[in-house]
Each structure stands twice: as structure tokens, then as C-alpha cells.
CSV table of C-alpha atoms in Angstrom, one decimal:
chain,number,residue,atom,x,y,z
A,1034,MET,CA,21.7,13.3,5.4
A,1035,THR,CA,19.5,14.6,8.4
A,1036,LEU,CA,16.8,11.9,9.3
A,1037,THR,CA,13.5,13.7,10.2
A,1038,VAL,CA,11.2,12.0,12.7
A,1039,PRO,CA,8.9,11.1,9.6
A,1040,THR,CA,11.9,9.2,8.4
A,1041,TRP,CA,12.6,7.9,11.4
A,1042,LEU,CA,9.1,6.6,11.7
A,1043,THR,CA,8.8,5.3,7.8
A,1044,LEU,CA,12.0,3.4,8.7
A,1045,ALA,CA,10.5,1.8,11.9
A,1046,ARG,CA,7.7,0.7,9.5
A,1047,ILE,CA,10.3,-1.4,7.5
A,1048,ALA,CA,12.0,-2.8,10.6
A,1049,LEU,CA,8.3,-3.7,11.6
A,1050,ILE,CA,8.1,-6.2,8.5
A,1051,PRO,CA,10.1,-9.1,9.8
A,1052,VAL,CA,8.1,-8.8,13.4
A,1053,LEU,CA,5.2,-9.1,11.3
A,1054,VAL,CA,6.4,-12.4,9.7
A,1055,ALA,CA,7.8,-14.0,12.9
A,1056,VAL,CA,4.7,-13.2,15.1
A,1057,TYR,CA,2.4,-14.6,12.6
A,1058,TYR,CA,4.4,-17.5,12.6
A,1059,LEU,CA,4.7,-18.4,16.1
A,1060,ASP,CA,3.2,-21.5,17.4
A,1061,VAL,CA,1.2,-19.7,20.1
A,1062,ARG,CA,-2.3,-19.3,20.4
A,1063,TRP,CA,-2.4,-15.8,20.6
A,1064,SER,CA,0.1,-15.1,17.6
A,1065,ASN,CA,-2.9,-13.9,15.5
A,1066,LEU,CA,-3.2,-10.7,17.8
A,1067,ALA,CA,0.6,-10.0,17.9
A,1068,ALA,CA,0.5,-10.1,14.3
A,1069,THR,CA,-2.5,-8.0,14.2
A,1070,VAL,CA,-1.4,-5.4,16.8
A,1071,VAL,CA,2.1,-5.5,14.8
A,1072,PHE,CA,0.4,-4.6,11.3
A,1073,VAL,CA,-2.2,-1.9,13.1
A,1074,ALA,CA,1.2,-0.1,14.9
A,1075,ALA,CA,2.8,0.0,11.3
A,1076,SER,CA,-0.3,1.1,9.6
A,1077,LEU,CA,-0.5,3.9,12.5
A,1078,THR,CA,3.2,5.0,11.5
A,1079,ASP,CA,2.2,5.6,8.1
A,1080,TRP,CA,-0.5,8.2,9.0
A,1081,LEU,CA,1.5,9.6,12.1
A,1082,ASP,CA,4.7,10.1,9.5
A,1083,GLY,CA,2.4,12.3,6.9
A,1084,TRP,CA,0.9,14.6,9.7
A,1085,ILE,CA,4.1,15.3,11.7
A,1086,ALA,CA,5.3,15.9,8.0
A,1087,ARG,CA,2.8,18.3,7.0
A,1088,ARG,CA,2.4,20.0,10.3
A,1089,TYR,CA,6.3,20.5,11.4
A,1090,ARG,CA,7.1,20.9,7.7
A,1091,MET,CA,9.7,18.0,7.9
A,1092,PHE,CA,10.1,16.9,4.2
A,1093,SER,CA,13.0,15.4,2.9
A,1094,ARG,CA,13.7,13.6,-0.3
A,1095,PHE,CA,14.6,10.6,1.2
A,1096,GLY,CA,11.7,10.7,2.9
A,1097,ALA,CA,9.6,11.0,0.0
A,1098,PHE,CA,11.0,8.1,-1.6
A,1099,LEU,CA,11.2,5.9,1.7
A,1100,ASP,CA,7.4,6.3,2.7
A,1101,PRO,CA,5.7,4.7,-0.3
A,1102,VAL,CA,8.4,2.0,-0.5
A,1103,ALA,CA,7.7,1.0,3.2
A,1104,ASP,CA,3.9,1.1,2.5
A,1105,LYS,CA,4.2,-1.1,-0.6
A,1106,LEU,CA,6.5,-3.6,1.4
A,1107,MET,CA,4.3,-3.8,4.4
A,1108,VAL,CA,1.0,-4.3,2.3
A,1109,SER,CA,2.7,-7.0,-0.1
A,1110,THR,CA,4.1,-9.0,3.1
A,1111,ALA,CA,1.1,-8.8,4.5
A,1112,LEU,CA,-0.8,-10.0,1.6
A,1113,VAL,CA,1.5,-12.9,1.0
A,1114,ILE,CA,1.7,-14.5,4.4
A,1115,THR,CA,-2.8,-14.3,4.2
A,1116,VAL,CA,-2.4,-16.1,0.8
A,1117,GLN,CA,0.2,-18.7,2.0
A,1118,HIS,CA,-2.2,-19.4,4.7
A,1119,HIS,CA,-5.3,-19.3,3.2
A,1120,HIS,CA,-4.6,-20.1,-0.3
A,1121,THR,CA,-7.6,-20.0,-2.1
A,1122,VAL,CA,-8.3,-18.9,-5.5
A,1123,TRP,CA,-10.1,-15.7,-4.5
A,1124,MET,CA,-7.3,-14.9,-2.1
A,1125,ALA,CA,-4.5,-14.9,-4.5
A,1126,LEU,CA,-6.9,-12.9,-7.3
A,1127,TRP,CA,-7.1,-10.0,-4.9
A,1128,ALA,CA,-3.6,-9.9,-3.7
A,1129,SER,CA,-2.8,-10.5,-7.3
A,1130,VAL,CA,-4.5,-7.5,-8.7
A,1131,ILE,CA,-3.4,-5.2,-5.5
A,1132,ILE,CA,0.4,-6.0,-5.9
A,1133,GLY,CA,0.2,-5.8,-9.6
A,1134,ARG,CA,-1.5,-2.1,-9.8
A,1135,GLU,CA,1.3,-1.1,-6.8
A,1136,ILE,CA,4.2,-2.3,-9.2
A,1137,ALA,CA,2.3,-0.6,-12.3
A,1138,VAL,CA,1.5,2.8,-11.0
A,1139,SER,CA,5.2,2.9,-9.1
A,1140,ALA,CA,6.5,2.6,-12.8
A,1141,LEU,CA,4.2,4.9,-14.1
A,1142,ARG,CA,5.0,7.6,-11.1
A,1143,GLU,CA,8.9,7.1,-12.1
A,1144,TRP,CA,8.1,7.6,-15.7
A,1145,MET,CA,6.3,10.4,-15.4
A,1146,ALA,CA,8.8,12.2,-12.9
A,1147,GLU,CA,11.5,11.4,-15.3
A,1148,LEU,CA,9.0,13.6,-17.6
A,1149,GLY,CA,8.6,16.5,-15.2
A,1150,GLN,CA,4.9,15.5,-14.9
A,1151,ARG,CA,4.9,13.6,-11.4
A,1152,ALA,CA,2.3,16.0,-10.2
A,1153,LYS,CA,-0.1,14.5,-12.6
A,1154,VAL,CA,0.0,11.1,-10.7
A,1155,ALA,CA,-0.1,12.7,-7.6
A,1156,VAL,CA,-2.4,10.6,-4.8
A,1157,ALA,CA,-6.1,10.7,-5.5
A,1158,LEU,CA,-8.8,10.8,-3.1
A,1159,VAL,CA,-10.3,7.2,-4.3
A,1160,GLY,CA,-6.5,6.1,-3.7
A,1161,LYS,CA,-6.6,7.1,-0.1
A,1162,ILE,CA,-9.9,5.3,0.4
A,1163,LYS,CA,-8.3,2.3,-1.2
A,1164,THR,CA,-5.6,2.4,1.4
A,1165,ILE,CA,-8.1,2.5,4.5
A,1166,VAL,CA,-10.2,-0.2,3.3
A,1167,GLN,CA,-6.6,-2.3,2.1
A,1168,MET,CA,-5.4,-1.6,5.7
A,1169,VAL,CA,-8.7,-2.5,7.6
A,1170,ALA,CA,-9.1,-5.6,5.5
A,1171,LEU,CA,-5.6,-7.3,5.8
A,1172,ALA,CA,-5.8,-6.7,9.8
A,1173,PHE,CA,-9.2,-8.6,9.8
A,1174,LEU,CA,-7.3,-11.4,7.6
A,1175,LEU,CA,-4.1,-11.3,10.1
A,1176,TYR,CA,-6.6,-11.5,13.2
A,1177,ARG,CA,-8.4,-14.2,11.1
A,1178,ALA,CA,-10.6,-15.7,14.2
A,1179,PRO,CA,-14.0,-14.8,15.3
A,1180,LEU,CA,-14.2,-12.0,17.8
A,1181,LEU,CA,-17.6,-12.0,19.8
A,1182,GLY,CA,-19.5,-13.5,17.5
A,1183,ILE,CA,-18.5,-11.7,14.5
A,1184,PRO,CA,-16.7,-13.6,11.4
A,1185,VAL,CA,-13.7,-11.1,11.3
A,1186,PHE,CA,-11.9,-13.5,8.8
A,1187,VAL,CA,-14.8,-13.5,6.3
A,1188,ILE,CA,-15.2,-9.8,6.8
A,1189,GLY,CA,-11.7,-9.5,6.1
A,1190,GLU,CA,-12.2,-11.3,2.5
A,1191,TRP,CA,-15.1,-8.9,1.4
A,1192,LEU,CA,-13.6,-6.1,2.5
A,1193,LEU,CA,-9.9,-7.4,0.5
A,1194,ALA,CA,-12.4,-8.0,-2.7
A,1195,ALA,CA,-13.5,-4.5,-2.1
A,1196,ALA,CA,-9.9,-3.1,-2.0
A,1197,ALA,CA,-8.9,-4.7,-4.9
A,1198,LEU,CA,-11.7,-3.1,-7.0
A,1199,LEU,CA,-10.8,0.2,-5.6
A,1200,THR,CA,-7.4,-0.5,-6.5
A,1201,LEU,CA,-8.1,-1.1,-10.3
A,1202,TRP,CA,-10.3,1.9,-10.1
A,1203,SER,CA,-7.7,4.3,-8.5
A,1204,GLY,CA,-5.0,2.6,-11.0
A,1205,PHE,CA,-7.2,3.8,-14.0
A,1206,GLU,CA,-7.5,7.2,-12.5
A,1207,TYR,CA,-3.9,7.2,-12.3
A,1208,LEU,CA,-3.5,6.0,-16.3
A,1209,ARG,CA,-6.2,8.5,-17.1
A,1210,ALA,CA,-4.4,11.1,-15.6
A,1211,ALA,CA,-1.0,10.4,-17.3
A,1212,TRP,CA,-2.4,9.2,-20.8
A,1213,PRO,CA,-2.4,13.0,-22.4
A,1214,THR,CA,1.2,12.7,-21.8
A,1215,LEU,CA,2.1,9.1,-22.6
A,1216,ARG,CA,0.3,10.1,-26.0
A,1217,ALA,CA,2.3,13.3,-26.5
A,1218,ASP,CA,5.4,11.4,-25.6
A,1219,GLU,CA,4.7,8.6,-28.1
A,1220,ALA,CA,4.0,11.2,-30.8
A,1221,CYS,CA,7.3,12.8,-30.0
A,1222,GLY,CA,9.1,9.4,-30.8
A,1223,ALA,CA,7.3,8.7,-33.8
A,1224,ASN,CA,8.2,12.2,-35.1
A,1225,GLU,CA,11.7,11.7,-33.8
A,1226,LYS,CA,12.1,8.1,-35.6
A,1227,ASN,CA,10.7,9.9,-39.0
A,1228,PRO,CA,11.9,13.2,-39.7
């Protein structure tokens, strides 16, 4: 198997996950800045690997599998360490919504792919907006300190709430797109049981 440049960037994003955790918990004043830089760098590789893959047609099945996995691992890690550091009901709720939706949509996509209907649950515009809001929210939450008098963490909390709501919306859109196939498969299963 030949690894393409986009795949190497995706692997680099996965490699940055333990780095993010390590720098977040460093006992130094600038750990929040270091964690934010690592997270933003990882987020930029997500954009860059997609751009390179489309621009230079460097697609691979392994890369297509690995890219969303890397995204979910990085986002989940950032959410877990943020909730651990700021354990409030709302933070835990938003994190649970986002992680739960990612698991549910991944399962839905896998199931639709088995039925040959993967294209019906392709990434939609609301999903892309959700990703941008989520990444900005997490960068703010990781930074967590006021910047030039701006309450970065509070803004991050509100953005995370918005990302969670967008997550529910996009999850609903995926489910709605898959619903005819789900219903047809259910009807087919019922007919097989009752010939």
C-alpha cells in the first residue's frame, strides 16, 4: 500500500493526539497556548489533506477511511480533556451530544455503505458548518484564558453549545436522508420472515 501525502497528513493528525494531551497537562503557564497551537495545527491538516486530495487527485481507500477516524479521535480527545478540566453539567452535555452523534452517524454510514447507499449520507453543508464552529469552540476552550480582555472561554462555551445544536441538526439530516433506505430494508426483512 502506497501512502499518499494526504494520508501522511492524516497520520500526523493522529500522532498529534498524545501531544495535545501531554502539553495540555504541562505544569507551565503557556500550556494552554501550546495545546491550542497543537489543536489548530491538527485542524489545519484536516483542511489541507482534503484540499491536496481533491487538487491533485490523491485519493485512496485507506485515506478515505482514516480521515474521519482521525477527526473524531482529535475532537473527542479535546472534548474529554476540556470536560475533565471544566466539569459542568452543560459542558458534559454538549460533549456527550457531539460524541454520541459522531458514533451514531459513523454507524449509520457504515450500515448504508453495506447496502451500497453510502452516497445518500454524504457530508452536507450543515455538517461542514458544524465542523468549523466546533473547531473554533474547542480552540477557544483549550486556550481558556482571557485574551486582550476578551472572555475566550465563555465564547468557547457558547460556540460549543451552538456546535452541539448544529450536530443534532446535521445528525437529523443524515437520518432523514437514510430513512427511505432504512424503511425499505425493514419492509424487506419483514417480508423475508413472513413469506
